[in-house]
Amino acid sequence: MTGNSDILLGYFDSLLAPCPADESGEHPLDSLLLDATAPFAGEADTVASGYRLIALMLPGTPLGRAAALTLNLELLCRLRKLEPGRLHSSMLAACEPEHWYG
Amino acid sequence: MRIWSISNQKGGVGKTTTVVSLGGLLADSGKRVLLVDLDPHGSLTSYFGQDPDGLDRSLYHLFFEQRWRDVDYIRATLKPTSLPNVMMLPATTSLATLERQVSGQDGMGLVLARSLAQLWDEYDYVLLDTPPILGVLLVNALAACQQLVIPTQTEHLALKGLERMVHTLKMVMKSQKRQLPYWIVPTLFDRRTTASLTSLKEMRRTYQEALWDEAIPVDTRLRDASHEGVFPHQLDPDTRGVRAYRHLLAMLDKQGK
């Protein structure tokens, strides 16, 4: 890789890194979940780092963060036992972090 | 929601025309479409009669104070077009300062993706019109999209821009650790000129796998539509430019499924 490419790749890595300031201190939970889902993530189904909004609850009834985390981890455990397919993809989508911030 | 970025690091290759033409045809088939102008020049914004110097809100404002989290703010920023089922997220000239404003802040390449995630169920297709400059706006588009369309004018200098674009794409894919399908679309093709024929041949030789096997011809009716502020198919549904874009749309739709 050329020096020029190194500089550009550093630039891209910085722009595409999770932003702790944006997450208001919730970044460690994001990282935990993203790390957990990474082995299952489909390459084609992407909106940067999986920030797709999937509501697991009715609007106006946000889960507590601990409950949301528990629910996500339960889903992830079940996900491991499923063959790749539509159900697998849907469950994976539901595990993404956006709904924690209700 | 399906998100396509229309990008090339060279200007004047037909990016805005491609965004408008594809968006209009998608809307014509009943789809809900959002067009996003990421170019500080605001060509797309001007196309639909908005003033990039005069708007109070634009994509620019989503980068600050975490406004990308506020779906009502995003909705209120959208502007209408000449079709009821097509909306536009406009640009303002202030976008030109964005690079300096967000310099050094991690994660600024994900603002557009997060904004679009807020609108996930409200639109079927999102088309991104990007600036011809490598920077935070182009990176936002590449990070958000699921498919990349690279319009490339059929002339020699455009091939260098294409080369740079593909190089940029590969580096963003490396950074994001994902594959992003892309299609090279020859534009402004004029079969009467040697330049068009030679450059098309060169594209086929170099980018065989990713090259669309047709081309968008030079068509003054496309320019006429921009003067009128309407989608090209509204002006003339059977002009050769619109017919070519219809073929392109069929291919992209099929590949994206």
Tab-separated table of N, CA and C in Angstrom, chain B residues 107-215:
chain	number	residue	atom	x	y	z
B	107	GLY	N	-16.824	9.403	13.200
B	107	GLY	CA	-18.205	8.992	12.946
B	107	GLY	C	-19.002	9.916	12.057
B	108	MET	N	-18.380	10.973	11.540
B	108	MET	CA	-19.140	11.913	10.719
B	108	MET	C	-19.478	11.338	9.339
B	109	GLY	N	-18.924	10.185	9.024
B	109	GLY	CA	-19.251	9.535	7.756
B	109	GLY	C	-20.536	8.724	7.836
B	110	LEU	N	-21.148	8.650	9.024
B	110	LEU	CA	-22.338	7.811	9.199
B	110	LEU	C	-23.620	8.610	9.410
B	111	VAL	N	-23.516	9.929	9.319
B	111	VAL	CA	-24.683	10.776	9.598
B	111	VAL	C	-25.818	10.527	8.600
B	112	LEU	N	-25.491	10.427	7.337
B	112	LEU	CA	-26.548	10.203	6.337
B	112	LEU	C	-27.209	8.836	6.534
B	113	ALA	N	-26.402	7.817	6.768
B	113	ALA	CA	-26.964	6.469	6.981
B	113	ALA	C	-27.931	6.473	8.158
B	114	ARG	N	-27.556	7.171	9.220
B	114	ARG	CA	-28.405	7.199	10.405
B	114	ARG	C	-29.664	8.031	10.157
B	115	SER	N	-29.531	9.087	9.388
B	115	SER	CA	-30.713	9.897	9.048
B	115	SER	C	-31.698	9.077	8.222
B	116	LEU	N	-31.175	8.352	7.237
B	116	LEU	CA	-32.057	7.550	6.373
B	116	LEU	C	-32.699	6.406	7.151
B	117	ALA	N	-31.979	5.895	8.132
B	117	ALA	CA	-32.559	4.826	8.958
B	117	ALA	C	-33.828	5.311	9.658
B	118	GLN	N	-33.866	6.600	9.965
B	118	GLN	CA	-35.064	7.162	10.614
B	118	GLN	C	-36.271	7.156	9.678
B	119	LEU	N	-35.986	7.151	8.361
B	119	LEU	CA	-37.076	7.214	7.373
B	119	LEU	C	-37.297	5.864	6.694
B	120	TRP	N	-36.811	4.817	7.333
B	120	TRP	CA	-36.705	3.511	6.663
B	120	TRP	C	-38.017	3.028	6.035
B	121	ASP	N	-39.108	3.195	6.728
B	121	ASP	CA	-40.382	2.665	6.215
B	121	ASP	C	-41.164	3.686	5.390
B	122	GLU	N	-40.624	4.875	5.219
B	122	GLU	CA	-41.386	5.933	4.533
B	122	GLU	C	-41.071	6.032	3.043
B	123	TYR	N	-39.968	5.432	2.628
B	123	TYR	CA	-39.591	5.491	1.213
B	123	TYR	C	-39.161	4.114	0.731
B	124	ASP	N	-39.468	3.856	-0.547
B	124	ASP	CA	-39.038	2.588	-1.134
B	124	ASP	C	-37.619	2.692	-1.687
B	125	TYR	N	-37.309	3.871	-2.231
B	125	TYR	CA	-35.990	4.074	-2.840
B	125	TYR	C	-35.422	5.428	-2.415
B	126	VAL	N	-34.122	5.430	-2.196
B	126	VAL	CA	-33.407	6.687	-1.950
B	126	VAL	C	-32.263	6.765	-2.962
B	127	LEU	N	-32.190	7.878	-3.678
B	127	LEU	CA	-31.113	8.076	-4.643
B	127	LEU	C	-30.245	9.245	-4.186
B	128	LEU	N	-28.941	9.022	-4.125
B	128	LEU	CA	-28.012	10.011	-3.594
B	128	LEU	C	-27.225	10.659	-4.730
B	129	ASP	N	-27.307	11.981	-4.807
B	129	ASP	CA	-26.550	12.740	-5.809
B	129	ASP	C	-25.328	13.321	-5.106
B	130	THR	N	-24.146	12.817	-5.434
B	130	THR	CA	-22.955	13.146	-4.638
B	130	THR	C	-22.075	14.173	-5.333
B	131	PRO	N	-21.235	14.863	-4.550
B	131	PRO	CA	-20.311	15.831	-5.159
B	131	PRO	C	-19.150	15.108	-5.837
B	132	PRO	N	-18.516	15.771	-6.797
B	132	PRO	CA	-17.396	15.129	-7.500
B	132	PRO	C	-16.077	15.291	-6.752
B	133	ILE	N	-16.139	15.280	-5.440
B	133	ILE	CA	-14.951	15.515	-4.616
B	133	ILE	C	-14.902	14.439	-3.539
B	134	LEU	N	-13.705	13.904	-3.311
B	134	LEU	CA	-13.553	12.949	-2.218
B	134	LEU	C	-13.548	13.721	-0.898
B	135	GLY	N	-14.498	13.440	-0.039
B	135	GLY	CA	-14.586	14.142	1.236
B	135	GLY	C	-15.687	13.522	2.058
B	136	VAL	N	-16.041	14.204	3.130
B	136	VAL	CA	-16.985	13.643	4.094
B	136	VAL	C	-18.352	13.356	3.457
B	137	LEU	N	-18.761	14.144	2.473
B	137	LEU	CA	-20.083	13.933	1.858
B	137	LEU	C	-20.096	12.671	0.993
B	138	LEU	N	-19.049	12.499	0.199
B	138	LEU	CA	-18.974	11.291	-0.632
B	138	LEU	C	-18.859	10.045	0.256
B	139	VAL	N	-18.095	10.147	1.316
B	139	VAL	CA	-17.954	8.997	2.224
B	139	VAL	C	-19.301	8.669	2.877
B	140	ASN	N	-20.062	9.688	3.242
B	140	ASN	CA	-21.408	9.450	3.788
B	140	ASN	C	-22.272	8.674	2.807
B	141	ALA	N	-22.200	9.061	1.546
B	141	ALA	CA	-23.013	8.373	0.529
B	141	ALA	C	-22.579	6.923	0.377
B	142	LEU	N	-21.279	6.700	0.319
B	142	LEU	CA	-20.789	5.333	0.124
B	142	LEU	C	-21.093	4.456	1.345
B	143	ALA	N	-21.080	5.074	2.518
B	143	ALA	CA	-21.371	4.313	3.734
B	143	ALA	C	-22.850	3.958	3.839
B	144	ALA	N	-23.705	4.798	3.271
B	144	ALA	CA	-25.150	4.583	3.424
B	144	ALA	C	-25.738	3.682	2.353
B	145	CYS	N	-25.116	3.649	1.175
B	145	CYS	CA	-25.797	3.001	0.042
B	145	CYS	C	-25.608	1.491	0.039
B	146	GLN	N	-26.508	0.846	-0.699
B	146	GLN	CA	-26.429	-0.604	-0.871
B	146	GLN	C	-25.967	-0.962	-2.274
B	147	GLN	N	-25.963	0.027	-3.138
B	147	GLN	CA	-25.538	-0.190	-4.522
B	147	GLN	C	-25.011	1.144	-5.042
B	148	LEU	N	-23.933	1.076	-5.831
B	148	LEU	CA	-23.318	2.298	-6.356
B	148	LEU	C	-23.429	2.315	-7.876
B	149	VAL	N	-23.864	3.452	-8.392
B	149	VAL	CA	-23.924	3.653	-9.843
B	149	VAL	C	-22.902	4.731	-10.186
B	150	ILE	N	-22.011	4.425	-11.121
B	150	ILE	CA	-20.970	5.390	-11.486
B	150	ILE	C	-21.197	5.847	-12.932
B	151	PRO	N	-21.897	6.972	-13.112
B	151	PRO	CA	-22.050	7.476	-14.484
B	151	PRO	C	-20.684	7.949	-14.989
B	152	THR	N	-20.344	7.560	-16.195
B	152	THR	CA	-19.028	7.929	-16.726
B	152	THR	C	-19.180	8.413	-18.156
B	153	GLN	N	-18.809	9.661	-18.358
B	153	GLN	CA	-18.907	10.221	-19.706
B	153	GLN	C	-17.974	9.457	-20.629
B	154	THR	N	-18.458	9.192	-21.828
B	154	THR	CA	-17.639	8.426	-22.770
B	154	THR	C	-16.638	9.364	-23.460
B	155	GLU	N	-15.619	9.723	-22.706
B	155	GLU	CA	-14.498	10.499	-23.247
B	155	GLU	C	-13.263	10.206	-22.393
B	156	HIS	N	-12.088	10.472	-22.955
B	156	HIS	CA	-10.845	9.976	-22.375
B	156	HIS	C	-10.625	10.422	-20.929
B	157	LEU	N	-10.796	11.727	-20.649
B	157	LEU	CA	-10.499	12.224	-19.300
B	157	LEU	C	-11.400	11.597	-18.240
B	158	ALA	N	-12.605	11.254	-18.634
B	158	ALA	CA	-13.542	10.659	-17.681
B	158	ALA	C	-13.035	9.314	-17.167
B	159	LEU	N	-12.211	8.645	-17.957
B	159	LEU	CA	-11.701	7.344	-17.525
B	159	LEU	C	-10.799	7.477	-16.304
B	160	LYS	N	-10.080	8.598	-16.202
B	160	LYS	CA	-9.237	8.822	-15.020
B	160	LYS	C	-10.112	9.016	-13.775
B	161	GLY	N	-11.202	9.769	-13.947
B	161	GLY	CA	-12.134	9.969	-12.834
B	161	GLY	C	-12.741	8.649	-12.393
B	162	LEU	N	-13.038	7.803	-13.354
B	162	LEU	CA	-13.598	6.481	-13.049
B	162	LEU	C	-12.601	5.649	-12.246
B	163	GLU	N	-11.359	5.717	-12.663
B	163	GLU	CA	-10.303	4.972	-11.973
B	163	GLU	C	-10.208	5.417	-10.512
B	164	ARG	N	-10.249	6.727	-10.297
B	164	ARG	CA	-10.172	7.257	-8.923
B	164	ARG	C	-11.389	6.826	-8.107
B	165	MET	N	-12.555	6.859	-8.747
B	165	MET	CA	-13.782	6.497	-8.041
B	165	MET	C	-13.735	5.037	-7.582
B	166	VAL	N	-13.287	4.173	-8.455
B	166	VAL	CA	-13.227	2.745	-8.108
B	166	VAL	C	-12.201	2.521	-6.991
B	167	HIS	N	-11.098	3.271	-7.055
B	167	HIS	CA	-10.074	3.169	-6.003
B	167	HIS	C	-10.651	3.613	-4.652
B	168	THR	N	-11.365	4.741	-4.660
B	168	THR	CA	-11.998	5.241	-3.427
B	168	THR	C	-12.977	4.215	-2.878
B	169	LEU	N	-13.785	3.673	-3.774
B	169	LEU	CA	-14.780	2.685	-3.367
B	169	LEU	C	-14.114	1.498	-2.673
B	170	LYS	N	-13.024	1.027	-3.248
B	170	LYS	CA	-12.352	-0.146	-2.675
B	170	LYS	C	-11.817	0.159	-1.277
B	171	MET	N	-11.347	1.384	-1.084
B	171	MET	CA	-10.820	1.735	0.238
B	171	MET	C	-11.946	1.875	1.266
B	172	VAL	N	-13.071	2.435	0.851
B	172	VAL	CA	-14.205	2.550	1.778
B	172	VAL	C	-14.715	1.150	2.142
B	173	MET	N	-14.760	0.262	1.152
B	173	MET	CA	-15.206	-1.112	1.431
B	173	MET	C	-14.255	-1.784	2.421
B	174	LYS	N	-12.973	-1.500	2.263
B	174	LYS	CA	-11.978	-2.076	3.185
B	174	LYS	C	-12.200	-1.535	4.596
B	175	SER	N	-12.462	-0.236	4.674
B	175	SER	CA	-12.676	0.380	5.982
B	175	SER	C	-13.954	-0.139	6.632
B	176	GLN	N	-14.981	-0.338	5.826
B	176	GLN	CA	-16.278	-0.803	6.363
B	176	GLN	C	-16.366	-2.327	6.471
B	177	LYS	N	-15.398	-2.996	5.910
B	177	LYS	CA	-15.370	-4.468	5.907
B	177	LYS	C	-16.634	-5.035	5.293
B	178	ARG	N	-16.997	-4.514	4.145
B	178	ARG	CA	-18.153	-5.050	3.427
B	178	ARG	C	-17.951	-4.857	1.932
B	179	GLN	N	-18.700	-5.612	1.147
B	179	GLN	CA	-18.660	-5.487	-0.307
B	179	GLN	C	-19.820	-4.619	-0.755
B	180	LEU	N	-19.560	-3.731	-1.685
B	180	LEU	CA	-20.605	-2.864	-2.211
B	180	LEU	C	-20.668	-3.052	-3.728
B	181	PRO	N	-21.783	-3.592	-4.222
B	181	PRO	CA	-21.866	-3.791	-5.669
B	181	PRO	C	-21.890	-2.450	-6.409
B	182	TYR	N	-21.227	-2.383	-7.555
B	182	TYR	CA	-21.241	-1.138	-8.317
B	182	TYR	C	-21.384	-1.403	-9.805
B	183	TRP	N	-21.974	-0.414	-10.460
B	183	TRP	CA	-22.173	-0.491	-11.907
B	183	TRP	C	-21.658	0.773	-12.566
B	184	ILE	N	-20.915	0.596	-13.632
B	184	ILE	CA	-20.422	1.740	-14.405
B	184	ILE	C	-21.391	1.962	-15.562
B	185	VAL	N	-21.880	3.182	-15.656
B	185	VAL	CA	-22.892	3.502	-16.671
B	185	VAL	C	-22.321	4.529	-17.651
B	186	PRO	N	-22.028	4.122	-18.876
B	186	PRO	CA	-21.534	5.094	-19.871
B	186	PRO	C	-22.623	6.132	-20.170
B	187	THR	N	-22.231	7.408	-20.137
B	187	THR	CA	-23.210	8.486	-20.369
B	187	THR	C	-22.733	9.408	-21.482
B	188	LEU	N	-23.644	10.269	-21.901
B	188	LEU	CA	-23.351	11.272	-22.937
B	188	LEU	C	-22.708	10.614	-24.160
B	189	PHE	N	-23.208	9.454	-24.481
B	189	PHE	CA	-22.634	8.680	-25.588
B	189	PHE	C	-23.131	9.216	-26.926
B	190	ASP	N	-22.182	9.448	-27.821
B	190	ASP	CA	-22.510	9.926	-29.163
B	190	ASP	C	-21.784	9.031	-30.167
B	191	ARG	N	-22.514	8.147	-30.783
B	191	ARG	CA	-21.892	7.147	-31.640
B	191	ARG	C	-21.219	7.750	-32.866
B	192	ARG	N	-21.470	9.046	-33.104
B	192	ARG	CA	-20.839	9.673	-34.276
B	192	ARG	C	-19.407	10.113	-33.987
B	193	THR	N	-19.017	10.123	-32.710
B	193	THR	CA	-17.682	10.637	-32.396
B	193	THR	C	-16.712	9.513	-32.058
B	194	THR	N	-15.487	9.700	-32.497
B	194	THR	CA	-14.440	8.716	-32.208
B	194	THR	C	-14.180	8.644	-30.709
B	195	ALA	N	-14.237	9.809	-30.053
B	195	ALA	CA	-13.960	9.845	-28.605
B	195	ALA	C	-14.910	8.928	-27.843
B	196	SER	N	-16.197	8.984	-28.175
B	196	SER	CA	-17.176	8.136	-27.498
B	196	SER	C	-16.895	6.660	-27.748
B	197	LEU	N	-16.663	6.328	-29.012
B	197	LEU	CA	-16.469	4.919	-29.365
B	197	LEU	C	-15.191	4.356	-28.732
B	198	THR	N	-14.127	5.153	-28.761
B	198	THR	CA	-12.837	4.695	-28.223
B	198	THR	C	-12.908	4.515	-26.705
B	199	SER	N	-13.511	5.497	-26.030
B	199	SER	CA	-13.546	5.396	-24.565
B	199	SER	C	-14.480	4.274	-24.106
B	200	LEU	N	-15.550	4.050	-24.841
B	200	LEU	CA	-16.440	2.941	-24.485
B	200	LEU	C	-15.702	1.601	-24.624
B	201	LYS	N	-14.921	1.508	-25.681
B	201	LYS	CA	-14.138	0.294	-25.903
B	201	LYS	C	-13.143	0.091	-24.744
B	202	GLU	N	-12.520	1.196	-24.322
B	202	GLU	CA	-11.549	1.131	-23.224
B	202	GLU	C	-12.237	0.709	-21.913
B	203	MET	N	-13.429	1.260	-21.680
B	203	MET	CA	-14.190	0.874	-20.471
B	203	MET	C	-14.490	-0.612	-20.499
B	204	ARG	N	-14.908	-1.100	-21.642
B	204	ARG	CA	-15.255	-2.532	-21.751
B	204	ARG	C	-14.037	-3.401	-21.482
B	205	ARG	N	-12.882	-2.933	-21.949
B	205	ARG	CA	-11.659	-3.717	-21.771
B	205	ARG	C	-11.251	-3.755	-20.286
B	206	THR	N	-11.403	-2.616	-19.604
B	206	THR	CA	-10.888	-2.502	-18.235
B	206	THR	C	-11.892	-2.949	-17.174
B	207	TYR	N	-13.160	-2.669	-17.419
B	207	TYR	CA	-14.159	-2.890	-16.358
B	207	TYR	C	-15.283	-3.825	-16.833
B	208	GLN	N	-14.915	-4.847	-17.514
B	208	GLN	CA	-15.886	-5.728	-18.165
B	208	GLN	C	-17.011	-6.178	-17.229
B	209	GLU	N	-16.629	-6.599	-16.021
B	209	GLU	CA	-17.616	-7.181	-15.100
B	209	GLU	C	-18.641	-6.166	-14.600
B	210	ALA	N	-18.172	-4.929	-14.384
B	210	ALA	CA	-19.030	-3.944	-13.729
B	210	ALA	C	-19.682	-2.984	-14.715
B	211	LEU	N	-19.403	-3.147	-15.997
B	211	LEU	CA	-19.899	-2.178	-16.978
B	211	LEU	C	-21.279	-2.575	-17.497
B	212	TRP	N	-22.217	-1.615	-17.430
B	212	TRP	CA	-23.540	-1.828	-18.035
B	212	TRP	C	-23.353	-1.979	-19.544
B	213	ASP	N	-24.053	-2.913	-20.147
B	213	ASP	CA	-23.762	-3.191	-21.559
B	213	ASP	C	-24.524	-2.289	-22.529
B	214	GLU	N	-25.166	-1.249	-22.010
B	214	GLU	CA	-25.749	-0.243	-22.901
B	214	GLU	C	-25.116	1.098	-22.542
B	215	ALA	N	-25.669	2.191	-23.079
B	215	ALA	CA	-25.131	3.524	-22.761
B	215	ALA	C	-26.263	4.539	-22.808
